[in-house]
Every structure is written in C-alpha cells, then in structure tokens.
Tab-separated table of C-alpha atoms in Angstrom:
chain	number	residue	atom	x	y	z
R	17	MET	CA	258.951	54.249	-77.800
R	18	VAL	CA	260.643	55.834	-80.756
R	19	LYS	CA	263.747	56.891	-78.458
R	20	HIS	CA	264.163	53.429	-77.137
R	21	ARG	CA	264.148	51.940	-80.812
R	22	LYS	CA	267.120	54.604	-81.678
R	23	SER	CA	268.684	53.647	-78.584
R	24	ASN	CA	268.556	49.736	-79.570
R	25	ARG	CA	269.977	50.353	-82.740
R	26	ARG	CA	272.751	52.510	-81.829
R	27	LYS	CA	273.567	49.637	-79.388
R	28	GLN	CA	273.484	47.135	-82.444
R	29	VAL	CA	275.443	49.818	-84.779
R	30	TRP	CA	278.046	49.743	-82.128
R	31	THR	CA	278.000	45.712	-81.300
R	32	ASN	CA	278.830	45.577	-85.436
R	33	ILE	CA	281.514	47.719	-85.191
R	34	LEU	CA	283.136	46.080	-82.349
R	35	LEU	CA	282.803	42.676	-83.873
R	36	ILE	CA	283.943	43.774	-86.989
R	37	VAL	CA	287.081	45.367	-85.478
R	38	LEU	CA	287.970	41.940	-82.991
R	39	THR	CA	287.575	40.046	-86.105
R	40	VAL	CA	289.731	42.043	-87.863
R	41	ALA	CA	292.332	42.036	-85.029
R	42	VAL	CA	292.099	38.084	-84.730
R	43	LEU	CA	292.567	37.768	-88.609
R	44	ALA	CA	295.551	40.062	-88.390
R	45	VAL	CA	297.225	38.355	-85.250
R	46	GLY	CA	296.332	35.092	-87.046
R	47	GLY	CA	297.690	35.971	-90.128
R	48	GLY	CA	301.101	37.529	-88.667
R	49	ALA	CA	301.899	34.209	-86.648
R	50	ILE	CA	301.378	32.086	-89.973
R	51	TRP	CA	303.681	34.383	-91.841
R	52	TYR	CA	305.858	34.064	-89.189
R	53	TYR	CA	306.091	30.374	-88.300
R	54	GLN	CA	305.720	29.610	-92.120
R	55	ALA	CA	307.738	32.129	-93.839
R	56	TYR	CA	309.541	34.364	-91.901
R	57	LEU	CA	311.697	31.562	-89.745
R	58	PRO	CA	312.292	29.005	-92.330
R	59	GLY	CA	313.465	31.836	-94.802
R	60	ALA	CA	315.617	33.200	-91.736
R	61	THR	CA	316.932	29.961	-91.125
R	62	ALA	CA	317.962	29.020	-94.796
R	63	ALA	CA	319.467	32.703	-95.002
R	64	MET	CA	321.253	31.823	-91.706
R	65	GLU	CA	322.421	28.886	-92.907
R	66	ALA	CA	323.864	29.816	-96.303
R	67	SER	CA	325.764	33.026	-94.638
R	68	ALA	CA	327.311	31.152	-92.049
R	69	LYS	CA	328.817	28.489	-94.888
R	70	ASP	CA	330.128	31.174	-97.194
R	71	PHE	CA	331.340	33.279	-93.962
R	72	SER	CA	333.055	30.422	-92.849
R	73	ALA	CA	334.634	29.273	-96.423
R	74	SER	CA	335.870	33.059	-96.730
R	75	TYR	CA	337.273	33.537	-93.142
R	76	PHE	CA	339.078	30.196	-92.372
R	77	ASN	CA	340.540	30.025	-95.954
R	78	TYR	CA	343.507	32.152	-96.307
R	79	ASP	CA	347.146	32.356	-97.235
R	80	TYR	CA	349.704	34.752	-95.489
R	81	GLN	CA	350.983	35.577	-98.868
R	82	SER	CA	347.527	36.883	-100.330
R	83	MET	CA	345.369	37.531	-97.490
R	84	THR	CA	344.101	41.061	-96.939
R	85	GLY	CA	342.775	40.349	-93.333
R	86	LEU	CA	339.342	41.079	-94.454
R	87	GLU	CA	338.406	37.870	-94.942
R	88	GLY	CA	334.636	37.001	-94.336
R	89	ILE	CA	333.481	40.863	-94.344
R	90	ASP	CA	330.939	40.430	-96.974
R	91	ASN	CA	328.982	38.317	-94.449
R	92	VAL	CA	329.246	40.282	-91.353
R	93	SER	CA	327.205	43.138	-89.328
R	94	GLY	CA	328.452	46.721	-89.748
R	95	ARG	CA	329.996	46.233	-86.261
R	96	PHE	CA	331.925	43.373	-87.010
R	97	ALA	CA	333.032	44.779	-90.217
R	98	ASP	CA	334.314	47.838	-88.323
R	99	TYR	CA	336.486	45.262	-86.256
R	100	LEU	CA	337.859	43.274	-88.938
R	101	ARG	CA	338.960	46.441	-90.689
R	102	GLU	CA	340.469	47.979	-87.354
R	103	THR	CA	342.229	44.588	-86.885
R	104	ALA	CA	343.282	43.719	-90.540
R	105	ASN	CA	346.876	44.521	-90.344
R	106	ASP	CA	347.701	43.163	-87.214
R	107	ARG	CA	346.133	39.801	-88.443
R	108	VAL	CA	348.335	39.754	-91.606
R	109	ASP	CA	351.348	40.336	-90.112
R	110	ALA	CA	350.575	37.911	-87.277
R	111	PHE	CA	350.014	35.073	-89.912
R	112	THR	CA	352.771	36.424	-91.783
R	113	GLN	CA	355.826	36.179	-89.432
R	114	GLN	CA	354.513	32.668	-88.764
R	115	GLN	CA	353.789	31.694	-92.703
R	116	THR	CA	350.263	30.716	-91.646
R	117	VAL	CA	348.232	29.051	-94.618
R	118	SER	CA	344.670	27.741	-93.508
R	119	GLU	CA	342.405	25.551	-95.663
R	120	ILE	CA	338.828	24.031	-94.729
R	121	ILE	CA	338.914	20.443	-96.598
R	122	GLY	CA	335.440	18.669	-96.902
R	123	ASP	CA	331.921	20.132	-96.084
R	124	ILE	CA	331.010	22.690	-93.795
R	125	GLN	CA	328.249	21.436	-91.726
R	126	VAL	CA	325.905	24.105	-90.114
R	127	GLN	CA	323.151	23.781	-87.394
R	128	VAL	CA	320.767	26.777	-86.352
R	129	LEU	CA	320.673	26.915	-82.608
R	130	ASP	CA	318.215	29.116	-82.229
R	131	ARG	CA	316.200	31.880	-84.283
R	132	GLY	CA	313.812	34.802	-83.800
R	133	TRP	CA	312.802	38.163	-85.082
R	134	ARG	CA	315.907	39.426	-86.476
R	135	GLN	CA	318.699	37.475	-84.484
R	136	GLY	CA	319.532	33.692	-84.444
R	137	VAL	CA	322.574	31.377	-83.404
R	138	VAL	CA	324.466	29.298	-85.792
R	139	ARG	CA	327.181	26.700	-85.488
R	140	ALA	CA	329.423	25.773	-88.017
R	141	GLU	CA	331.619	22.419	-88.024
R	142	PHE	CA	334.370	21.933	-90.441
R	143	MET	CA	337.602	20.131	-90.728
R	144	ARG	CA	340.739	22.298	-91.003
R	145	ILE	CA	344.236	22.205	-91.989
R	146	GLU	CA	346.588	24.833	-90.913
R	147	THR	CA	350.232	25.109	-91.603
R	148	ASP	CA	352.649	27.502	-89.746
R	149	GLY	CA	355.819	27.303	-91.698
R	150	ASP	CA	356.917	23.471	-91.234
R	151	ASN	CA	353.964	22.629	-88.304
R	152	VAL	CA	351.009	21.080	-89.796
R	153	ARG	CA	348.038	20.886	-87.647
R	154	GLU	CA	344.820	19.047	-88.665
R	155	GLN	CA	341.909	19.322	-86.784
R	156	LEU	CA	337.902	19.129	-86.403
R	157	GLU	CA	336.905	22.594	-85.295
R	158	TYR	CA	333.388	24.224	-84.302
R	159	TYR	CA	332.585	28.139	-84.011
R	160	THR	CA	329.162	29.835	-82.886
R	161	TYR	CA	328.008	32.602	-85.316
R	162	TYR	CA	325.615	34.929	-83.374
R	163	PHE	CA	323.327	36.322	-86.147
R	164	VAL	CA	321.584	39.454	-86.934
R	165	GLU	CA	319.258	40.764	-89.962
R	166	GLU	CA	320.559	44.019	-91.278
R	167	ALA	CA	318.901	45.786	-94.090
R	168	GLY	CA	317.019	42.435	-95.083
R	169	ASP	CA	320.328	40.308	-95.219
R	170	TRP	CA	321.507	38.059	-92.343
R	171	VAL	CA	325.168	38.625	-91.211
R	172	VAL	CA	327.218	37.390	-88.567
R	173	ASP	CA	327.218	40.063	-85.686
R	174	ARG	CA	329.756	37.936	-83.360
R	175	LEU	CA	331.822	34.818	-83.630
R	176	GLU	CA	332.583	32.872	-80.692
R	177	VAL	CA	335.496	30.412	-80.158
R	178	PRO	CA	335.259	27.498	-77.850
R	179	SER	CA	337.299	26.782	-74.593
R	180	GLN	CA	339.816	23.933	-74.968
R	181	GLU	CA	337.616	21.835	-72.646
R	182	ASP	CA	334.539	22.435	-74.592
R	183	LEU	CA	336.625	21.654	-78.137
R	184	ALA	CA	337.855	18.226	-76.056
R	185	ASN	CA	334.492	17.244	-75.419
R	186	PHE	CA	333.404	18.299	-79.130
R	187	TRP	CA	336.279	15.824	-80.425
R	188	ARG	CA	335.087	13.129	-77.893
R	189	SER	CA	331.620	13.254	-79.073
R	190	ARG	CA	332.812	13.016	-82.747
R	191	GLY	CA	335.229	10.092	-81.786
R	192	PHE	CA	338.036	12.601	-83.071
R	193	THR	CA	341.545	12.665	-82.026
R	194	PRO	CA	343.596	15.506	-83.115
R	195	VAL	CA	346.784	14.945	-85.491
R	196	ASP	CA	349.012	17.035	-82.840
R	197	ASP	CA	347.836	14.783	-80.020
R	198	GLU	CA	348.918	11.868	-82.270
R	199	ASP	CA	352.162	13.317	-82.493
R	200	ASP	CA	352.709	14.039	-78.988
R	201	GLU	CA	351.700	10.579	-78.108
R	202	ASP	CA	354.046	9.684	-80.399
R	203	ASP	CA	356.939	11.303	-78.756
R	204	GLU	CA	355.955	10.313	-75.368
R	205	ASP	CA	356.040	6.691	-76.763
R	206	GLY	CA	360.131	7.406	-78.000
R	207	GLU	CA	360.742	8.931	-74.748
R	208	GLY	CA	359.578	5.846	-72.845
R	209	GLU	CA	361.961	3.892	-74.991
R	210	ASP	CA	364.763	6.239	-74.093
R	211	GLU	CA	364.011	5.987	-70.530
R	212	GLU	CA	363.948	1.896	-70.788
R	213	ASP	CA	367.361	2.074	-72.418
R	214	ASN	CA	368.547	3.994	-69.747
R	215	GLY	CA	367.584	1.820	-67.020
R	216	SER	CA	364.492	3.934	-65.886
R	217	ASP	CA	362.490	3.111	-62.371
R	218	GLU	CA	359.592	2.021	-64.247
R	219	GLU	CA	361.522	-0.752	-66.459
R	220	ASP	CA	362.619	-2.026	-63.126
R	221	GLU	CA	358.984	-2.092	-61.829
C-alpha cells in the first residue's frame, strides 16, 4: 500500500513538472510571437523606410565635380560597400566625362513590399533631374532595395533597376510622361511638317 502511494506521488510530481514545462514553453512562444509582430516588425519597417530615404538621397544626388563614387555607402551592407569601393573610380570617370549632375526633386516615397526576420524589400519612388552636359532629363523613377539586418542596422544589400518595360508601365500607372518623350514628340511633329512641305505621300493621302 505504501509503495502504491509513493508511485502515485512520483507520477503526480512528474505530471506537475511536465505541466510547468509546457506552460513555460507556451508562454515563451506566445511572448516571442507578440514581440515579433508588435515590436520587431514595426521597428524593422520604420528602420528600412528611413534607411531607404537616406540611401536614395545620397546615392542619386551627385555632381560630377565633387562626387566620390561612394555616395550612399553609409546605408549599405558590407558586401554592397565593397562593390561601391571597387567601382568608385569607374563611376566618377564615367560621370565626369558626361558632365553628369543628378538631383532628386520633391519627396522620396518609400513602400515596404516585404519584411521578415533580418531581411526585407523596399521600393523607393522619386522625381529626378539628370543633366549630361547640355542634355536635361526629368523623369519619375523607382528602384527596389533588398535589405538585410547587419549588426542591428537595416542596410541595403542590393539595388534592382527596373526594366524599360516595367518603367513604362509604372509611368502609365502614375499618368506620367517623361520630358524626353515630349521632346521626341515635338521632333516628330517637326519632321511631319517638313514632309508635308516636301509633298509627302501622307499629305497626298
């Protein structure tokens, strides 16, 4: 009878221990989920948005007379920073030859497309004026930034440039017509007038 009671007590002790362990595990998982969704992700979102704006403002605002080729380096990953250092001279030489000056005008709009544990994707949209010597181009642009978390900081690890087709679709969705396209249309109108003056087939029709 005594042995039976001891056996029941042992079972009860182990049952209580198991319940305590399961309770702690549930609380840990639940607490972790709450922290992840209510603290980590909102913090990551705000950090990526701020970093994307800072990177855009630094990387796309430059003057060939003063640029270093390292614009934006404070907001990129170690891997991206190495790439900027390796290509800095080539970038400066190319823009110096073309006498390129780039300036973002207006606000930089950012949108977090994806976010997760130590990685995310952000799209930045802005209006930019680029001058190459006597040529001036003003257009609405967007770029996709792939973020990673390094040493507690959210930094750009890769920059993706849209294809011409995607950019054209983006312009249509925003109701935007590039200045270059308007100039081309003016040139085409001028060519049309010349053809009419020369008695083109289109005029006869």
